CSV table of C-alpha atoms in Angstrom, one decimal:
chain,number,residue,atom,x,y,z
A,1,MET,CA,11.4,-21.9,-39.4
A,2,GLY,CA,10.7,-25.4,-39.4
A,3,LYS,CA,8.4,-28.0,-37.5
A,4,GLY,CA,9.6,-28.9,-34.2
A,5,LEU,CA,8.6,-31.8,-31.7
A,6,SER,CA,5.0,-32.2,-30.7
A,7,GLY,CA,3.6,-30.0,-33.6
A,8,GLY,CA,5.4,-26.9,-32.3
A,9,GLU,CA,7.1,-24.3,-34.3
A,10,VAL,CA,10.9,-23.9,-33.8
A,11,ILE,CA,12.1,-20.5,-34.3
A,12,ARG,CA,15.7,-19.1,-34.1
A,13,LEU,CA,16.0,-15.5,-32.4
A,14,ARG,CA,19.3,-14.2,-32.2
A,15,GLY,CA,21.3,-17.7,-31.8
A,16,MET,CA,18.6,-19.0,-29.1
A,17,ILE,CA,16.0,-21.9,-30.1
A,18,VAL,CA,12.6,-21.7,-29.1
A,19,ILE,CA,9.8,-24.1,-29.0
A,20,MET,CA,6.4,-22.8,-29.2
A,21,VAL,CA,3.5,-25.3,-28.4
A,22,GLY,CA,0.2,-23.3,-29.2
A,23,VAL,CA,0.2,-19.7,-27.6
A,24,THR,CA,2.5,-20.6,-24.8
A,25,VAL,CA,5.9,-21.1,-24.5
A,26,THR,CA,9.0,-22.3,-24.2
A,27,LEU,CA,12.1,-24.0,-24.0
A,28,ILE,CA,15.1,-22.5,-25.3
A,29,ARG,CA,18.8,-22.7,-25.0
A,30,CYS,CA,19.6,-19.7,-23.6
A,31,GLY,CA,16.4,-18.1,-23.0
A,32,VAL,CA,12.3,-18.4,-22.8
A,33,LEU,CA,9.8,-16.4,-24.9
A,34,VAL,CA,6.6,-15.5,-22.7
A,35,GLU,CA,4.3,-13.4,-24.5
A,36,GLY,CA,6.3,-12.0,-26.8
A,37,ASN,CA,9.3,-11.2,-24.2
A,38,VAL,CA,12.6,-13.3,-24.0
A,39,PHE,CA,13.7,-14.0,-20.6
A,40,SER,CA,16.7,-15.9,-19.4
A,41,LYS,CA,16.7,-19.5,-17.8
A,42,GLN,CA,18.1,-17.6,-14.6
A,43,LYS,CA,15.1,-15.4,-14.2
A,44,ILE,CA,12.8,-17.8,-14.9
A,45,LEU,CA,14.1,-20.3,-12.2
A,46,GLU,CA,14.2,-17.3,-9.7
A,47,VAL,CA,10.4,-16.8,-10.5
A,48,GLU,CA,9.7,-20.2,-10.0
A,49,ARG,CA,11.2,-20.4,-6.7
A,50,LYS,CA,9.5,-17.3,-5.3
A,51,LEU,CA,6.1,-18.7,-6.4
A,52,THR,CA,7.1,-21.7,-4.6
A,53,GLN,CA,7.7,-19.6,-1.5
A,54,LEU,CA,4.7,-17.7,-1.8
A,55,ARG,CA,1.9,-20.0,-3.0
A,56,ARG,CA,0.1,-22.6,-0.5
A,57,PRO,CA,-2.4,-25.1,-1.4
A,58,ALA,CA,-5.7,-23.9,-1.5
A,59,VAL,CA,-9.0,-24.9,0.7
A,60,LYS,CA,-11.0,-23.0,-2.1
A,61,THR,CA,-10.2,-20.9,-4.9
A,62,ILE,CA,-12.1,-17.9,-6.4
A,63,GLN,CA,-11.9,-16.5,-9.9
A,64,SER,CA,-13.3,-12.7,-9.3
A,65,GLU,CA,-14.6,-10.8,-12.0
A,66,ASP,CA,-11.9,-8.7,-12.2
A,67,GLY,CA,-9.4,-11.3,-13.3
A,68,ASP,CA,-7.7,-11.9,-9.9
A,69,ILE,CA,-7.9,-15.5,-8.4
A,70,ILE,CA,-8.2,-15.7,-4.6
A,71,ASP,CA,-7.2,-18.6,-2.8
A,72,CYS,CA,-8.2,-19.5,0.4
A,73,ILE,CA,-5.4,-21.0,2.4
A,74,ASP,CA,-5.0,-22.5,5.8
A,75,ILE,CA,-4.0,-19.7,8.6
A,76,TYR,CA,-1.6,-21.6,9.7
A,77,LYS,CA,0.1,-22.2,6.5
A,78,GLN,CA,0.2,-18.5,5.3
A,79,PRO,CA,3.4,-17.1,3.9
A,80,ALA,CA,4.2,-15.1,7.5
A,81,PHE,CA,5.9,-18.0,9.0
A,82,ASP,CA,8.4,-18.3,6.8
A,83,HIS,CA,10.0,-15.2,8.0
A,84,PRO,CA,13.2,-16.2,10.4
A,85,ALA,CA,11.8,-14.4,13.4
A,86,LEU,CA,8.4,-15.9,13.0
A,87,ARG,CA,9.3,-19.7,12.9
A,88,ASN,CA,7.7,-20.2,16.3
A,89,HIS,CA,5.2,-17.4,16.4
A,90,THR,CA,1.9,-18.3,18.0
A,91,ILE,CA,-1.2,-16.1,16.1
A,92,GLN,CA,-3.1,-13.7,18.3
A,93,MET,CA,-6.5,-14.5,16.8
A,94,ALA,CA,-7.9,-10.9,18.1
A,95,PRO,CA,-6.4,-7.8,19.6
A,96,THR,CA,-6.3,-7.3,23.3
A,97,TYR,CA,-7.0,-3.7,23.0
A,98,ASP,CA,-10.4,-2.1,24.3
A,99,LEU,CA,-12.0,-0.7,21.1
A,100,THR,CA,-14.7,1.0,23.7
A,101,LYS,CA,-12.4,3.5,24.5
A,102,GLU,CA,-12.9,5.1,21.4
A,103,THR,CA,-16.3,6.2,22.2
A,104,LYS,CA,-14.7,8.2,25.1
A,105,THR,CA,-12.9,10.8,22.4
A,106,MET,CA,-15.8,10.6,19.7
A,107,THR,CA,-16.9,14.0,18.8
A,108,LYS,CA,-20.4,15.2,17.5
A,109,MET,CA,-19.2,14.9,14.1
A,110,ASP,CA,-18.0,11.3,14.8
A,111,GLY,CA,-21.8,10.5,15.5
A,112,LEU,CA,-23.0,12.3,13.0
A,113,LYS,CA,-21.0,10.6,10.3
A,114,LYS,CA,-21.3,7.1,11.8
A,115,LYS,CA,-25.4,7.8,11.1
A,116,SER,CA,-25.0,8.8,7.8
A,117,GLU,CA,-22.7,5.8,6.8
A,118,GLN,CA,-25.4,3.4,8.1
A,119,SER,CA,-27.7,4.6,5.3
A,120,SER,CA,-24.9,4.8,2.6
A,121,VAL,CA,-22.9,2.2,0.5
A,122,THR,CA,-19.6,1.2,2.0
A,123,VAL,CA,-16.5,0.5,0.0
A,124,LYS,CA,-16.3,-3.6,-0.8
A,125,GLN,CA,-13.6,-5.8,-2.5
A,126,THR,CA,-14.5,-6.9,-6.0
A,127,TRP,CA,-13.5,-10.5,-5.4
A,128,LYS,CA,-16.3,-11.2,-2.8
A,129,LYS,CA,-19.0,-10.7,-5.5
A,130,SER,CA,-18.0,-14.3,-6.6
A,131,GLY,CA,-17.4,-16.0,-3.5
A,132,SER,CA,-16.2,-15.9,0.3
A,133,CYS,CA,-13.6,-17.7,2.4
A,134,PRO,CA,-14.2,-19.9,5.0
A,135,GLN,CA,-13.7,-19.6,8.6
A,136,GLY,CA,-9.9,-21.1,9.3
A,137,THR,CA,-8.6,-19.6,6.2
A,138,ILE,CA,-7.3,-16.2,4.7
A,139,PRO,CA,-8.0,-15.0,1.1
A,140,VAL,CA,-4.7,-14.4,-0.5
A,141,ARG,CA,-4.3,-12.8,-4.0
A,142,ARG,CA,-2.5,-15.1,-6.2
A,143,ILE,CA,0.4,-13.6,-7.4
A,144,ARG,CA,1.0,-14.4,-11.2
A,145,LYS,CA,3.8,-15.8,-13.2
A,146,LYS,CA,3.8,-12.8,-15.6
A,147,ASP,CA,3.7,-10.3,-12.8
A,148,LEU,CA,7.3,-11.6,-11.3
A,149,LEU,CA,8.7,-11.8,-14.8
A,150,ARG,CA,8.0,-8.2,-15.6
A,151,ALA,CA,9.3,-7.1,-12.1
A,152,SER,CA,13.0,-5.6,-12.7
A,153,SER,CA,14.0,-7.5,-9.7
A,154,VAL,CA,12.2,-11.0,-8.5
A,155,LYS,CA,14.0,-10.4,-4.9
A,156,ASP,CA,12.6,-7.2,-4.8
A,157,TYR,CA,9.1,-7.6,-5.9
A,158,GLY,CA,6.4,-6.0,-3.9
A,159,ARG,CA,8.9,-3.7,-2.2
A,160,LYS,CA,8.7,0.1,-2.6
A,161,LYS,CA,11.4,1.6,-4.8
A,162,HIS,CA,14.6,2.3,-2.3
A,163,SER,CA,15.9,5.7,-2.9
A,164,THR,CA,18.8,7.3,-0.7
A,165,LEU,CA,18.0,11.0,1.1
A,166,SER,CA,18.1,13.6,-1.5
A,167,ARG,CA,18.5,17.1,-1.0
A,168,HIS,CA,19.1,19.3,-4.5
A,169,VAL,CA,17.3,17.6,-7.3
A,170,ALA,CA,16.8,20.0,-10.2
A,171,GLU,CA,15.6,23.4,-10.7
A,172,SER,CA,11.9,24.1,-11.2
A,173,SER,CA,10.0,26.2,-14.0
A,174,ASP,CA,10.1,29.4,-11.5
A,175,ASN,CA,14.0,28.7,-11.1
A,176,LYS,CA,13.5,27.8,-7.5
A,177,SER,CA,15.1,24.4,-6.4
A,178,VAL,CA,13.1,21.3,-6.0
A,179,TYR,CA,13.9,19.3,-2.8
A,180,LEU,CA,13.1,15.7,-2.1
A,181,LEU,CA,13.3,14.0,1.2
A,182,ARG,CA,14.0,10.9,-1.1
A,183,ALA,CA,14.8,10.9,-4.5
A,184,ASN,CA,12.1,9.7,-6.8
A,185,HIS,CA,9.6,10.2,-4.3
A,186,SER,CA,7.3,12.9,-3.9
A,187,LYS,CA,4.9,13.2,-0.9
A,188,ALA,CA,2.2,15.6,0.0
A,189,ILE,CA,1.3,14.6,3.8
A,190,LEU,CA,-0.1,15.8,7.1
A,191,LEU,CA,2.7,15.1,9.7
A,192,THR,CA,2.4,14.7,13.6
A,193,GLU,CA,5.5,14.6,15.6
A,194,GLY,CA,6.6,15.1,19.4
A,195,TYR,CA,5.4,12.1,21.2
A,196,SER,CA,5.3,8.4,21.2
A,197,TYR,CA,2.6,7.2,19.2
A,198,THR,CA,0.7,3.8,19.2
A,199,GLY,CA,-1.8,4.2,16.7
A,200,ALA,CA,-3.2,6.5,14.0
A,201,LYS,CA,-6.6,6.6,12.0
A,202,GLY,CA,-8.2,8.1,9.1
A,203,ASP,CA,-11.0,8.3,6.8
A,204,ILE,CA,-9.5,8.1,3.1
A,205,LYS,CA,-11.5,9.3,0.1
A,206,VAL,CA,-11.0,6.3,-2.5
A,207,CYS,CA,-10.1,7.6,-6.0
A,208,ALA,CA,-8.9,6.3,-9.2
A,209,PRO,CA,-5.6,8.2,-10.1
A,210,SER,CA,-4.0,8.0,-13.6
A,211,VAL,CA,-0.7,6.5,-13.3
A,212,GLU,CA,1.6,6.8,-16.5
A,213,LEU,CA,3.9,4.3,-16.6
A,214,ASP,CA,4.1,0.5,-15.6
A,215,ASP,CA,7.1,1.4,-12.9
A,216,GLU,CA,5.4,4.2,-11.1
A,217,TYR,CA,3.0,4.2,-8.4
A,218,THR,CA,0.8,6.3,-6.3
A,219,THR,CA,-0.7,5.5,-3.1
A,220,SER,CA,-2.8,7.1,-0.3
A,221,GLN,CA,-2.5,5.8,3.2
A,222,VAL,CA,-2.0,6.3,6.8
A,223,CYS,CA,1.7,5.8,8.3
A,224,LEU,CA,3.6,5.2,11.7
A,225,ILE,CA,7.1,6.0,11.3
A,226,ASN,CA,10.2,5.8,13.4
A,227,GLY,CA,13.8,6.0,12.7
A,228,PRO,CA,16.4,8.0,10.5
A,229,SER,CA,15.2,9.2,7.1
A,230,PHE,CA,17.8,6.9,5.3
A,231,ALA,CA,16.4,3.9,6.7
A,232,PHE,CA,13.2,4.3,8.5
A,233,GLU,CA,10.5,1.7,9.9
A,234,SER,CA,7.2,2.1,9.1
A,235,ALA,CA,3.9,0.5,9.1
A,236,GLU,CA,1.2,1.8,6.8
A,237,SER,CA,-2.2,1.3,5.1
A,238,GLY,CA,-4.5,2.6,2.4
A,239,TRP,CA,-5.1,2.2,-1.3
A,240,ALA,CA,-2.7,2.3,-4.1
A,241,VAL,CA,-2.6,2.1,-8.0
A,242,ASN,CA,0.5,0.0,-8.6
A,243,PRO,CA,0.7,-1.9,-12.0
A,244,SER,CA,4.4,-3.1,-11.2
A,245,VAL,CA,3.0,-4.9,-7.9
A,246,TYR,CA,-0.5,-5.9,-9.0
A,247,GLY,CA,-0.3,-6.1,-12.9
A,248,ASP,CA,-3.4,-3.3,-13.8
A,249,ARG,CA,-4.4,0.1,-12.8
A,250,ASN,CA,-7.3,-1.0,-10.3
A,251,THR,CA,-7.4,1.1,-7.0
A,252,ARG,CA,-6.7,-1.8,-4.5
A,253,PHE,CA,-6.4,-1.8,-0.8
A,254,PHE,CA,-3.4,-2.5,0.7
A,255,VAL,CA,-0.6,-2.9,3.6
A,256,TYR,CA,3.0,-2.2,3.6
A,257,TRP,CA,5.9,-2.2,6.0
A,258,THR,CA,9.8,-2.0,6.3
A,259,ALA,CA,12.7,-1.9,8.9
A,260,ASP,CA,15.0,-0.3,6.8
A,261,GLY,CA,13.4,2.3,4.1
A,262,SER,CA,12.7,-0.6,2.0
A,263,LYS,CA,16.4,-1.3,1.3
A,264,LYS,CA,16.0,-5.2,1.9
A,265,THR,CA,13.0,-5.8,4.3
A,266,GLY,CA,9.3,-5.2,3.8
A,267,CYS,CA,6.7,-5.4,1.2
A,268,PHE,CA,3.1,-4.6,0.0
A,269,ASP,CA,0.4,-7.0,1.2
A,270,LEU,CA,1.4,-11.0,1.6
A,271,THR,CA,4.2,-10.3,-1.3
A,272,CYS,CA,7.1,-11.3,1.2
A,273,PRO,CA,6.9,-13.0,4.6
A,274,GLY,CA,6.0,-10.7,7.7
A,275,PHE,CA,2.4,-9.8,8.0
A,276,VAL,CA,0.1,-11.7,9.8
A,277,GLN,CA,-3.2,-12.2,8.4
A,278,THR,CA,-6.2,-13.3,10.7
A,279,SER,CA,-9.4,-12.4,8.9
A,280,HIS,CA,-11.3,-14.5,6.0
A,281,GLU,CA,-13.3,-11.5,4.9
A,282,ILE,CA,-10.5,-9.2,3.1
A,283,ALA,CA,-7.9,-10.0,0.5
A,284,LEU,CA,-4.9,-7.7,1.0
A,285,GLY,CA,-4.1,-6.3,-2.7
A,286,ALA,CA,-7.7,-7.0,-3.8
A,287,ALA,CA,-9.3,-4.1,-5.9
A,288,ILE,CA,-11.7,-2.0,-3.9
A,289,TYR,CA,-15.4,-0.1,-5.0
A,290,PRO,CA,-17.3,2.1,-5.5
A,291,ILE,CA,-14.7,4.8,-6.3
A,292,SER,CA,-15.3,8.5,-5.9
A,293,VAL,CA,-15.7,10.5,-9.0
A,294,PRO,CA,-15.3,14.3,-9.4
A,295,ASP,CA,-18.4,15.9,-7.9
A,296,GLY,CA,-19.6,12.8,-6.9
A,297,LEU,CA,-20.3,10.9,-3.5
A,298,PRO,CA,-16.9,10.9,-1.4
A,299,TYR,CA,-16.5,7.1,-0.8
A,300,GLU,CA,-14.0,6.4,1.9
A,301,ILE,CA,-12.4,3.7,3.5
A,302,ILE,CA,-11.7,4.2,7.4
A,303,VAL,CA,-7.9,2.5,8.2
A,304,TYR,CA,-6.7,2.2,11.6
A,305,ILE,CA,-3.3,0.9,12.8
A,306,PHE,CA,-2.8,0.4,16.4
A,307,LYS,CA,-0.2,-1.3,18.6
A,308,ASP,CA,-1.7,-4.0,20.9
A,309,PRO,CA,-0.6,-3.3,24.6
A,310,VAL,CA,0.0,-6.6,25.4
A,311,THR,CA,1.5,-8.4,22.5
A,312,SER,CA,3.1,-5.4,20.9
A,313,ASN,CA,1.5,-6.5,17.6
A,314,TRP,CA,0.9,-3.8,15.2
A,315,TRP,CA,-3.0,-4.2,13.8
A,316,VAL,CA,-4.7,-3.1,11.1
A,317,GLN,CA,-8.5,-2.7,11.1
A,318,TYR,CA,-10.9,-1.9,8.3
A,319,GLY,CA,-13.7,-0.1,8.1
A,320,GLU,CA,-14.0,0.2,12.0
A,321,ARG,CA,-15.1,-3.3,11.9
A,322,ILE,CA,-12.6,-6.0,10.7
A,323,ASN,CA,-9.2,-6.5,12.2
A,324,ILE,CA,-7.0,-7.8,9.6
A,325,GLY,CA,-4.0,-9.0,11.2
A,326,TYR,CA,-0.9,-7.5,12.2
A,327,TRP,CA,3.0,-6.8,11.8
A,328,PRO,CA,4.7,-8.8,15.1
A,329,PRO,CA,7.3,-6.5,17.0
A,330,GLU,CA,10.0,-9.0,15.7
A,331,LEU,CA,9.7,-7.4,12.2
A,332,PHE,CA,11.1,-4.2,13.5
A,333,PHE,CA,13.6,-2.5,15.9
A,334,ALA,CA,12.4,0.7,16.9
A,335,LEU,CA,9.0,0.7,16.0
A,336,SER,CA,8.6,-2.5,18.0
A,337,TYR,CA,8.3,-0.1,20.9
A,338,HIS,CA,6.6,3.1,19.1
A,339,ALA,CA,6.2,5.2,16.3
A,340,THR,CA,8.0,9.0,16.6
A,341,GLY,CA,5.4,10.2,13.8
A,342,VAL,CA,2.3,9.9,12.0
A,343,GLU,CA,1.8,10.9,8.3
A,344,TRP,CA,-1.5,11.0,6.5
A,345,GLY,CA,-1.7,11.6,2.8
A,346,GLY,CA,-0.4,10.7,-0.7
A,347,GLU,CA,3.2,9.7,-2.4
A,348,VAL,CA,4.1,9.0,-5.9
A,349,TYR,CA,7.1,7.0,-6.9
A,350,SER,CA,8.7,8.0,-10.8
A,351,SER,CA,11.9,8.3,-11.9
A,352,ARG,CA,10.9,11.6,-13.1
A,353,VAL,CA,9.8,13.2,-10.2
A,354,GLY,CA,11.9,16.3,-9.4
A,355,THR,CA,12.8,16.3,-13.4
A,356,THR,CA,11.8,17.8,-16.4
A,357,PRO,CA,9.9,16.5,-17.8
A,358,HIS,CA,7.9,15.5,-14.9
A,359,THR,CA,5.6,12.5,-14.6
A,360,LYS,CA,2.0,12.9,-15.3
A,361,THR,CA,1.1,10.3,-12.6
A,362,ASP,CA,-1.5,11.5,-10.2
A,363,MET,CA,-1.7,11.7,-6.5
A,364,GLY,CA,-5.3,11.6,-4.8
A,365,ASN,CA,-7.5,12.1,-7.7
A,366,GLY,CA,-5.3,14.2,-10.1
A,367,ARG,CA,-6.8,17.5,-8.4
A,368,PHE,CA,-4.8,20.0,-6.7
A,369,ALA,CA,-6.1,20.4,-2.9
A,370,SER,CA,-9.4,21.9,-2.8
A,371,THR,CA,-11.2,22.9,0.4
A,372,ALA,CA,-14.2,22.4,-1.5
A,373,GLY,CA,-14.1,18.6,-1.6
A,374,PHE,CA,-13.0,18.0,-5.5
A,375,SER,CA,-9.6,16.7,-4.4
A,376,GLY,CA,-8.3,13.8,-2.3
A,377,VAL,CA,-9.3,14.2,1.4
A,378,ILE,CA,-8.5,12.5,4.6
A,379,THR,CA,-11.1,13.2,7.6
A,380,ARG,CA,-11.4,11.8,10.8
A,381,MET,CA,-8.0,11.9,11.6
A,382,ARG,CA,-6.9,10.5,14.8
A,383,ILE,CA,-3.8,9.2,17.3
A,384,HIS,CA,-2.6,7.4,20.2
A,385,ASP,CA,0.2,9.3,21.9
A,386,ASN,CA,0.5,9.2,25.9
A,387,SER,CA,-3.1,8.1,26.0
A,388,PRO,CA,-4.8,4.7,25.2
A,389,ALA,CA,-7.5,6.9,23.8
A,390,LEU,CA,-7.9,8.0,20.4
A,391,LYS,CA,-7.7,11.8,19.9
A,392,ILE,CA,-7.3,14.8,17.3
A,393,PRO,CA,-3.6,15.7,17.1
A,394,GLU,CA,-2.6,18.5,19.3
A,395,TRP,CA,-0.1,19.5,16.8
A,396,ALA,CA,0.3,18.6,12.9
A,397,GLU,CA,1.6,20.8,9.7
A,398,THR,CA,1.7,19.7,5.8
A,399,TYR,CA,4.9,18.6,4.3
A,400,MET,CA,5.0,18.8,0.0
A,401,ASP,CA,7.8,17.9,-2.0
A,402,GLU,CA,6.7,19.5,-5.0
A,403,PHE,CA,4.0,22.2,-4.4
A,404,ASN,CA,3.9,22.8,-8.2
A,405,CYS,CA,3.2,19.2,-8.8
A,406,TYR,CA,1.1,18.2,-5.6
A,407,ASP,CA,-0.2,20.0,-2.9
A,408,ALA,CA,-1.7,20.1,0.4
A,409,ILE,CA,-4.1,21.8,2.8
A,410,TYR,CA,-4.9,21.6,6.3
A,411,VAL,CA,-8.2,22.9,7.5
A,412,GLU,CA,-8.4,23.1,11.5
A,413,ASP,CA,-9.6,26.4,12.6
A,414,TYR,CA,-13.1,27.1,12.9
A,415,VAL,CA,-14.3,23.3,12.3
A,416,GLU,CA,-15.1,20.8,14.9
A,417,ASP,CA,-13.1,18.0,13.0
A,418,PRO,CA,-10.2,18.8,11.1
A,419,GLU,CA,-9.5,18.1,7.5
A,420,PHE,CA,-6.9,17.3,5.2
A,421,TYR,CA,-6.9,17.8,1.3
A,422,TYR,CA,-4.2,16.9,-0.8
A,423,GLY,CA,-3.3,15.7,-4.7
A,424,GLY,CA,-2.5,16.9,-7.7
A,425,PRO,CA,-1.7,15.9,-11.6
A,426,GLY,CA,2.2,15.9,-11.6
A,427,ARG,CA,3.2,17.7,-15.1
A,428,ASN,CA,1.2,20.7,-15.6
A,429,TYR,CA,2.2,24.3,-16.4
A,430,LYS,CA,3.5,24.8,-13.3
A,431,CYS,CA,5.4,21.6,-13.1
A,432,PRO,CA,6.6,21.3,-16.5
């Protein structure tokens, strides 16, 4: 060890020469040392290229108290337009859909809920405590270099882990076979099928589930889907705890899309070109608060995805007020026309799903489904099928990949408005 250029230290590490200046980095003959980890120069170059693609000059920058940096960028310079199908895209600033049609199907429970919400605390985003973005810009959560370096694949950063259709995966503790629709993914959902769907909505209780490992995630969402299970198309939105994308275990609002079962297309938020944002109020991927706690108030986010009847854009609305933006139909094939199914509920990704030992990553709030309201819950589930008006699904049923690990209950009898409860702790005495 000896002194190098500009007072930096020269360290020999397995044949590589590293020059460190202060607490940062970085030159190396065949590798780069960043925060104690060595990365190849090829990966460093990939990361730099990715950051160049995603970052845009900021009109204003906001430092959030939770560590996020929010860049307010020109709406016409957002990453969406790097997608080959959107090079000549014209932004639709507001949906043409007439939201007043919703009032025709509003139940008594809808009205009571709206009145109670007016006097309660609504779910907000943490970064807005520190500032706001001006009109004509959109808030973009800045992707950090260290998040990309940590990713197993820079090219696939921001995309859900793809997995093939899986039939038999393992034997459970009671010697029954465990079946997963997709390997490494476990769901507990409410599913409706049988029509052509052009919209779906739900009020999702916001929780803070535990995620055991950095390469695992848990989500709760509303999802519209079309296509075969090995290459499905989907548009979804809700909340997620996803360390591999966001670099922490905060509960964050997200949107997600794919046109091929997450093989090569789609991503969370704005981590790839595709989603066109129009709102200056909501930052995709930003942390939300307050969070529901056991036996406390059930704070919720209201998510509504609907297809514009004129442009065929798939819009995302937040909180029954803010139209955040949309996925243009050019991103999809089958979903450019309609969805064939709607899902509400939770999903956990882990390489230890369907295995022993099972992951300890929670779904919902980590409690099994409970009609007493102690678990994850989604209420006011609505769909558009052959009618432009929102309505309660005529038929729906629960689906669970691993009922001993994560389960679900659908309550539709003797209630004015159906409710869906779901969740679980993952590994437990029934799911070792």
